[in-house]
Amino acid sequence: GAGVSQSPSNKVTEKGKDVELRCDPISGHTALYWYRQSLGQGLEFLIYFQGNSAPDKSGLPSDRFSAERTGGSVSTLTIQRTQQEDSAVYLCASSLGTGGNTIYFGEGSWLTVV
Amino acid sequence: AQSVTQLDSQVPVFEEAPVELRCNYSSSVSVYLFWYVQYPNQGLQLLLKYLSGSTLVKGINGFEAEFNKSQTSFHLRKPSVHISDTAEYFCAVSEGGATNKLIFGTGTLLAVQP
């Protein structure tokens, strides 16, 4: 596709429910990243994929958060048993590779936990 | 560990005036440096990046930044701002390497007034 595509753009969920956020990276980009943007916390790195494997998942805040990537393309970020502090914008990004390659961001999925 | 400091959370400036947004970083190794812009309700867009070579980097929309290794700074400048430059600006650092993940500063809101 032309850019990084994320869905849903907005999601309101009840506390305790599970949510899935989807990311479609730019075609051919092998590297994929998830970030979280929230008031007071800024932009936080969550996880990095190279192909289908995740060599760096150091930013995942708890074991309620998980992510997978299939076919070296689409990625899903899953948050189990959501809490109000999970409310944030979840940004997906992709790049051709590492070594300073430009990282392109999607417009994000705005998650509100009520 | 890397870190990025953006000293100003908000910079008000009048239209057609010059502006400088400050960014300092900390890292024990050589880094790549980036400036991203985020317009309201949009994703992050790359303004410019420094990988190596000339320390003065020119980007889109008339912005430029200068890498200063001795002062560990990468300040963003524009000689004459427009109303349309009103946005949040994020400085980021990457050590490249295996993940190329970006570590972001907390952002500076550039508020251009007529």
Short mmCIF file of N, CA and C in Angstrom, two decimals, chain B:
data_model
loop_
_atom_site.label_atom_id
_atom_site.label_comp_id
_atom_site.label_asym_id
_atom_site.label_seq_id
_atom_site.Cartn_x
_atom_site.Cartn_y
_atom_site.Cartn_z
N ALA B 1 22.39 3.66 27.98
CA ALA B 1 21.10 3.78 27.31
C ALA B 1 20.96 5.16 26.69
N GLN B 2 20.20 5.17 25.61
CA GLN B 2 20.00 6.45 24.94
C GLN B 2 18.88 7.23 25.61
N SER B 3 18.95 8.56 25.47
CA SER B 3 17.85 9.40 25.91
C SER B 3 17.86 10.68 25.09
N VAL B 4 16.70 11.33 25.03
CA VAL B 4 16.56 12.57 24.29
C VAL B 4 15.85 13.58 25.17
N THR B 5 16.37 14.80 25.19
CA THR B 5 15.77 15.87 25.98
C THR B 5 15.36 17.01 25.07
N GLN B 6 14.09 17.34 25.11
CA GLN B 6 13.60 18.53 24.43
C GLN B 6 13.23 19.50 25.53
N LEU B 7 14.01 20.55 25.64
CA LEU B 7 13.93 21.42 26.80
C LEU B 7 12.64 22.24 26.85
N ASP B 8 12.07 22.53 25.69
CA ASP B 8 10.90 23.39 25.63
C ASP B 8 9.66 22.57 25.30
N SER B 9 8.66 22.60 26.17
CA SER B 9 7.44 21.87 25.87
C SER B 9 6.56 22.64 24.89
N GLN B 10 6.71 23.96 24.91
CA GLN B 10 5.91 24.79 24.00
C GLN B 10 6.73 26.00 23.60
N VAL B 11 6.67 26.34 22.31
CA VAL B 11 7.36 27.53 21.80
C VAL B 11 6.36 28.37 21.02
N PRO B 12 5.97 29.51 21.58
CA PRO B 12 5.10 30.43 20.83
C PRO B 12 5.97 31.35 19.98
N VAL B 13 5.52 31.62 18.77
CA VAL B 13 6.29 32.49 17.88
C VAL B 13 5.33 33.16 16.91
N PHE B 14 5.68 34.37 16.48
CA PHE B 14 4.84 35.07 15.52
C PHE B 14 5.18 34.62 14.10
N GLU B 15 4.18 34.67 13.26
CA GLU B 15 4.36 34.30 11.86
C GLU B 15 5.48 35.13 11.23
N GLU B 16 6.28 34.48 10.39
CA GLU B 16 7.42 35.04 9.67
C GLU B 16 8.65 35.27 10.55
N ALA B 17 8.56 34.96 11.82
CA ALA B 17 9.73 35.05 12.70
C ALA B 17 10.55 33.76 12.60
N PRO B 18 11.85 33.82 12.95
CA PRO B 18 12.65 32.60 12.98
C PRO B 18 12.36 31.79 14.24
N VAL B 19 12.67 30.50 14.18
CA VAL B 19 12.44 29.66 15.35
C VAL B 19 13.55 28.62 15.47
N GLU B 20 13.86 28.26 16.71
CA GLU B 20 14.78 27.15 16.97
C GLU B 20 14.16 26.26 18.04
N LEU B 21 14.05 24.98 17.74
CA LEU B 21 13.56 24.00 18.70
C LEU B 21 14.76 23.17 19.14
N ARG B 22 14.96 23.09 20.45
CA ARG B 22 16.18 22.49 20.97
C ARG B 22 16.03 21.00 21.27
N CYS B 23 17.12 20.28 20.99
CA CYS B 23 17.15 18.85 21.25
C CYS B 23 18.56 18.46 21.67
N ASN B 24 18.65 17.78 22.81
CA ASN B 24 19.92 17.22 23.25
C ASN B 24 19.74 15.72 23.47
N TYR B 25 20.79 14.97 23.19
CA TYR B 25 20.69 13.53 23.33
C TYR B 25 21.83 12.99 24.18
N SER B 26 21.64 11.77 24.62
CA SER B 26 22.67 11.10 25.39
C SER B 26 22.80 9.68 24.86
N SER B 27 24.05 9.31 24.53
CA SER B 27 24.30 7.95 24.05
C SER B 27 25.78 7.65 24.19
N SER B 28 26.08 6.39 24.41
CA SER B 28 27.48 5.99 24.56
C SER B 28 28.11 5.58 23.23
N VAL B 29 27.30 5.54 22.17
CA VAL B 29 27.80 5.15 20.86
C VAL B 29 27.36 6.17 19.82
N SER B 30 27.84 5.97 18.61
CA SER B 30 27.40 6.85 17.52
C SER B 30 25.92 6.64 17.27
N VAL B 31 25.25 7.73 16.91
CA VAL B 31 23.80 7.67 16.75
C VAL B 31 23.35 8.25 15.42
N TYR B 32 22.13 7.93 15.09
CA TYR B 32 21.41 8.59 14.02
C TYR B 32 20.37 9.49 14.69
N LEU B 33 20.12 10.64 14.11
CA LEU B 33 19.21 11.61 14.71
C LEU B 33 18.11 12.00 13.75
N PHE B 34 16.93 12.22 14.28
CA PHE B 34 15.74 12.48 13.46
C PHE B 34 14.89 13.58 14.09
N TRP B 35 14.18 14.30 13.22
CA TRP B 35 13.10 15.17 13.66
C TRP B 35 11.84 14.73 12.91
N TYR B 36 10.77 14.53 13.70
CA TYR B 36 9.47 14.21 13.14
C TYR B 36 8.50 15.32 13.51
N VAL B 37 7.46 15.51 12.66
CA VAL B 37 6.41 16.47 12.95
C VAL B 37 5.08 15.73 13.01
N GLN B 38 4.24 16.16 13.94
CA GLN B 38 2.90 15.55 14.05
C GLN B 38 1.87 16.68 14.05
N TYR B 39 1.09 16.74 12.95
CA TYR B 39 0.00 17.68 12.87
C TYR B 39 -1.19 17.13 13.63
N PRO B 40 -2.13 17.97 14.05
CA PRO B 40 -3.26 17.51 14.86
C PRO B 40 -3.98 16.32 14.22
N ASN B 41 -4.19 15.30 15.03
CA ASN B 41 -4.94 14.10 14.63
C ASN B 41 -4.30 13.37 13.44
N GLN B 42 -3.00 13.49 13.30
CA GLN B 42 -2.30 12.78 12.23
C GLN B 42 -1.14 11.98 12.81
N GLY B 43 -0.55 11.13 11.98
CA GLY B 43 0.61 10.37 12.40
C GLY B 43 1.87 11.21 12.31
N LEU B 44 2.99 10.59 12.57
CA LEU B 44 4.28 11.28 12.54
C LEU B 44 4.84 11.29 11.12
N GLN B 45 5.40 12.43 10.75
CA GLN B 45 6.00 12.58 9.42
C GLN B 45 7.46 13.00 9.59
N LEU B 46 8.35 12.35 8.85
CA LEU B 46 9.77 12.69 8.96
C LEU B 46 10.06 14.06 8.35
N LEU B 47 10.73 14.92 9.13
CA LEU B 47 11.16 16.22 8.63
C LEU B 47 12.56 16.12 8.03
N LEU B 48 13.46 15.49 8.78
CA LEU B 48 14.85 15.35 8.34
C LEU B 48 15.55 14.34 9.23
N LYS B 49 16.73 13.90 8.76
CA LYS B 49 17.52 12.97 9.56
C LYS B 49 19.00 13.18 9.32
N TYR B 50 19.79 12.87 10.33
CA TYR B 50 21.24 12.89 10.22
C TYR B 50 21.76 11.47 10.42
N LEU B 51 22.50 10.99 9.42
CA LEU B 51 23.12 9.67 9.53
C LEU B 51 24.64 9.80 9.64
N SER B 52 25.21 10.61 8.75
CA SER B 52 26.66 10.84 8.76
C SER B 52 26.94 11.98 7.79
N GLY B 53 28.23 12.38 7.70
CA GLY B 53 28.60 13.39 6.72
C GLY B 53 28.36 14.80 7.22
N SER B 54 27.88 15.66 6.33
CA SER B 54 27.68 17.07 6.67
C SER B 54 26.80 17.22 7.90
N THR B 55 27.23 18.08 8.80
CA THR B 55 26.49 18.24 10.05
C THR B 55 25.24 19.10 9.89
N LEU B 56 25.13 19.82 8.78
CA LEU B 56 23.92 20.62 8.52
C LEU B 56 23.01 19.82 7.60
N VAL B 57 21.82 19.55 8.10
CA VAL B 57 20.89 18.72 7.35
C VAL B 57 19.66 19.55 6.98
N LYS B 58 19.29 19.49 5.73
CA LYS B 58 18.10 20.22 5.28
C LYS B 58 16.95 19.23 5.10
N GLY B 59 15.74 19.67 5.49
CA GLY B 59 14.58 18.80 5.39
C GLY B 59 13.46 19.43 4.61
N ILE B 60 12.28 18.90 4.83
CA ILE B 60 11.12 19.42 4.11
C ILE B 60 10.59 20.68 4.76
N ASN B 61 9.78 21.41 4.02
CA ASN B 61 9.10 22.60 4.53
C ASN B 61 10.05 23.68 5.03
N GLY B 62 11.27 23.72 4.52
CA GLY B 62 12.21 24.79 4.86
C GLY B 62 12.93 24.62 6.19
N PHE B 63 12.77 23.47 6.83
CA PHE B 63 13.45 23.22 8.10
C PHE B 63 14.87 22.70 7.87
N GLU B 64 15.75 22.98 8.83
CA GLU B 64 17.09 22.44 8.82
C GLU B 64 17.52 22.18 10.26
N ALA B 65 18.52 21.32 10.42
CA ALA B 65 19.03 21.02 11.76
C ALA B 65 20.53 20.83 11.67
N GLU B 66 21.20 21.13 12.76
CA GLU B 66 22.65 20.99 12.80
C GLU B 66 23.06 20.03 13.89
N PHE B 67 23.84 19.03 13.51
CA PHE B 67 24.36 18.05 14.45
C PHE B 67 25.63 18.61 15.08
N ASN B 68 25.67 18.64 16.40
CA ASN B 68 26.84 19.11 17.11
C ASN B 68 27.26 18.01 18.08
N LYS B 69 28.31 17.28 17.70
CA LYS B 69 28.71 16.12 18.50
C LYS B 69 29.25 16.53 19.86
N SER B 70 30.02 17.60 19.92
CA SER B 70 30.63 18.00 21.19
C SER B 70 29.57 18.45 22.20
N GLN B 71 28.50 19.05 21.70
CA GLN B 71 27.43 19.48 22.60
C GLN B 71 26.27 18.48 22.64
N THR B 72 26.41 17.39 21.96
CA THR B 72 25.37 16.35 21.84
C THR B 72 24.01 16.99 21.59
N SER B 73 23.97 17.84 20.56
CA SER B 73 22.72 18.53 20.24
C SER B 73 22.35 18.35 18.79
N PHE B 74 21.08 18.56 18.52
CA PHE B 74 20.54 18.46 17.15
C PHE B 74 19.35 19.40 17.08
N HIS B 75 19.62 20.69 17.12
CA HIS B 75 18.56 21.70 17.16
C HIS B 75 17.94 21.91 15.78
N LEU B 76 16.65 22.12 15.79
CA LEU B 76 15.89 22.33 14.55
C LEU B 76 15.63 23.81 14.35
N ARG B 77 15.79 24.30 13.12
CA ARG B 77 15.62 25.73 12.87
C ARG B 77 14.81 25.96 11.60
N LYS B 78 14.14 27.11 11.60
CA LYS B 78 13.49 27.59 10.38
C LYS B 78 13.58 29.10 10.40
N PRO B 79 14.02 29.72 9.29
CA PRO B 79 14.24 31.16 9.29
C PRO B 79 12.96 31.98 9.33
N SER B 80 11.84 31.41 8.84
CA SER B 80 10.60 32.17 8.79
C SER B 80 9.42 31.19 8.85
N VAL B 81 8.68 31.23 9.93
CA VAL B 81 7.62 30.22 10.10
C VAL B 81 6.28 30.72 9.56
N HIS B 82 5.42 29.75 9.25
CA HIS B 82 4.07 30.03 8.78
C HIS B 82 3.06 29.46 9.76
N ILE B 83 1.85 29.95 9.67
CA ILE B 83 0.77 29.43 10.52
C ILE B 83 0.67 27.92 10.38
N SER B 84 0.87 27.43 9.17
CA SER B 84 0.74 26.00 8.89
C SER B 84 1.82 25.14 9.55
N ASP B 85 2.84 25.77 10.11
CA ASP B 85 3.89 25.03 10.82
C ASP B 85 3.47 24.68 12.25
N THR B 86 2.33 25.17 12.68
CA THR B 86 1.84 24.84 14.01
C THR B 86 1.62 23.34 14.12
N ALA B 87 2.35 22.72 15.04
CA ALA B 87 2.33 21.25 15.18
C ALA B 87 3.21 20.87 16.35
N GLU B 88 3.23 19.56 16.65
CA GLU B 88 4.13 19.02 17.67
C GLU B 88 5.36 18.47 16.95
N TYR B 89 6.52 18.80 17.47
CA TYR B 89 7.78 18.36 16.85
C TYR B 89 8.53 17.46 17.82
N PHE B 90 8.95 16.30 17.30
CA PHE B 90 9.63 15.32 18.12
C PHE B 90 11.03 15.06 17.59
N CYS B 91 11.99 15.11 18.50
CA CYS B 91 13.35 14.73 18.20
C CYS B 91 13.52 13.27 18.60
N ALA B 92 14.30 12.52 17.84
CA ALA B 92 14.47 11.10 18.16
C ALA B 92 15.89 10.66 17.83
N VAL B 93 16.35 9.65 18.55
CA VAL B 93 17.69 9.10 18.36
C VAL B 93 17.59 7.60 18.16
N SER B 94 18.49 7.10 17.34
CA SER B 94 18.58 5.66 17.13
C SER B 94 20.05 5.28 17.12
N GLU B 95 20.37 4.15 17.74
CA GLU B 95 21.72 3.64 17.66
C GLU B 95 21.90 2.73 16.45
N GLY B 96 20.84 2.64 15.61
CA GLY B 96 20.94 1.77 14.45
C GLY B 96 21.04 0.34 14.91
N GLY B 97 22.04 -0.34 14.47
CA GLY B 97 22.26 -1.70 14.95
C GLY B 97 21.15 -2.64 14.55
N ALA B 98 20.87 -3.58 15.42
CA ALA B 98 19.96 -4.67 15.10
C ALA B 98 18.50 -4.24 15.02
N THR B 99 18.11 -3.23 15.77
CA THR B 99 16.69 -2.90 15.80
C THR B 99 16.35 -1.57 15.15
N ASN B 100 17.28 -0.63 15.17
CA ASN B 100 16.99 0.68 14.58
C ASN B 100 15.84 1.39 15.28
N LYS B 101 15.47 0.97 16.50
CA LYS B 101 14.32 1.59 17.12
C LYS B 101 14.64 3.03 17.51
N LEU B 102 13.61 3.86 17.47
CA LEU B 102 13.75 5.27 17.80
C LEU B 102 13.38 5.50 19.26
N ILE B 103 14.19 6.32 19.93
CA ILE B 103 13.87 6.80 21.26
C ILE B 103 13.52 8.28 21.10
N PHE B 104 12.31 8.65 21.53
CA PHE B 104 11.80 9.98 21.29
C PHE B 104 11.95 10.89 22.49
N GLY B 105 12.09 12.19 22.21
CA GLY B 105 11.93 13.19 23.24
C GLY B 105 10.45 13.40 23.51
N THR B 106 10.16 14.27 24.46
CA THR B 106 8.78 14.48 24.90
C THR B 106 8.00 15.42 23.99
N GLY B 107 8.67 16.00 23.01
CA GLY B 107 7.97 16.83 22.04
C GLY B 107 7.95 18.31 22.41
N THR B 108 7.89 19.14 21.37
CA THR B 108 7.76 20.59 21.52
C THR B 108 6.60 21.05 20.66
N LEU B 109 5.65 21.72 21.28
CA LEU B 109 4.54 22.27 20.52
C LEU B 109 4.94 23.64 19.98
N LEU B 110 5.00 23.74 18.67
CA LEU B 110 5.28 25.03 18.03
C LEU B 110 3.96 25.70 17.73
N ALA B 111 3.72 26.83 18.36
CA ALA B 111 2.45 27.54 18.20
C ALA B 111 2.73 28.85 17.48
N VAL B 112 2.37 28.90 16.20
CA VAL B 112 2.63 30.08 15.39
C VAL B 112 1.40 30.98 15.43
N GLN B 113 1.64 32.23 15.81
CA GLN B 113 0.55 33.19 15.95
C GLN B 113 0.61 34.24 14.84
N PRO B 114 -0.56 34.69 14.38
CA PRO B 114 -0.56 35.71 13.30
C PRO B 114 -0.10 37.07 13.80
#
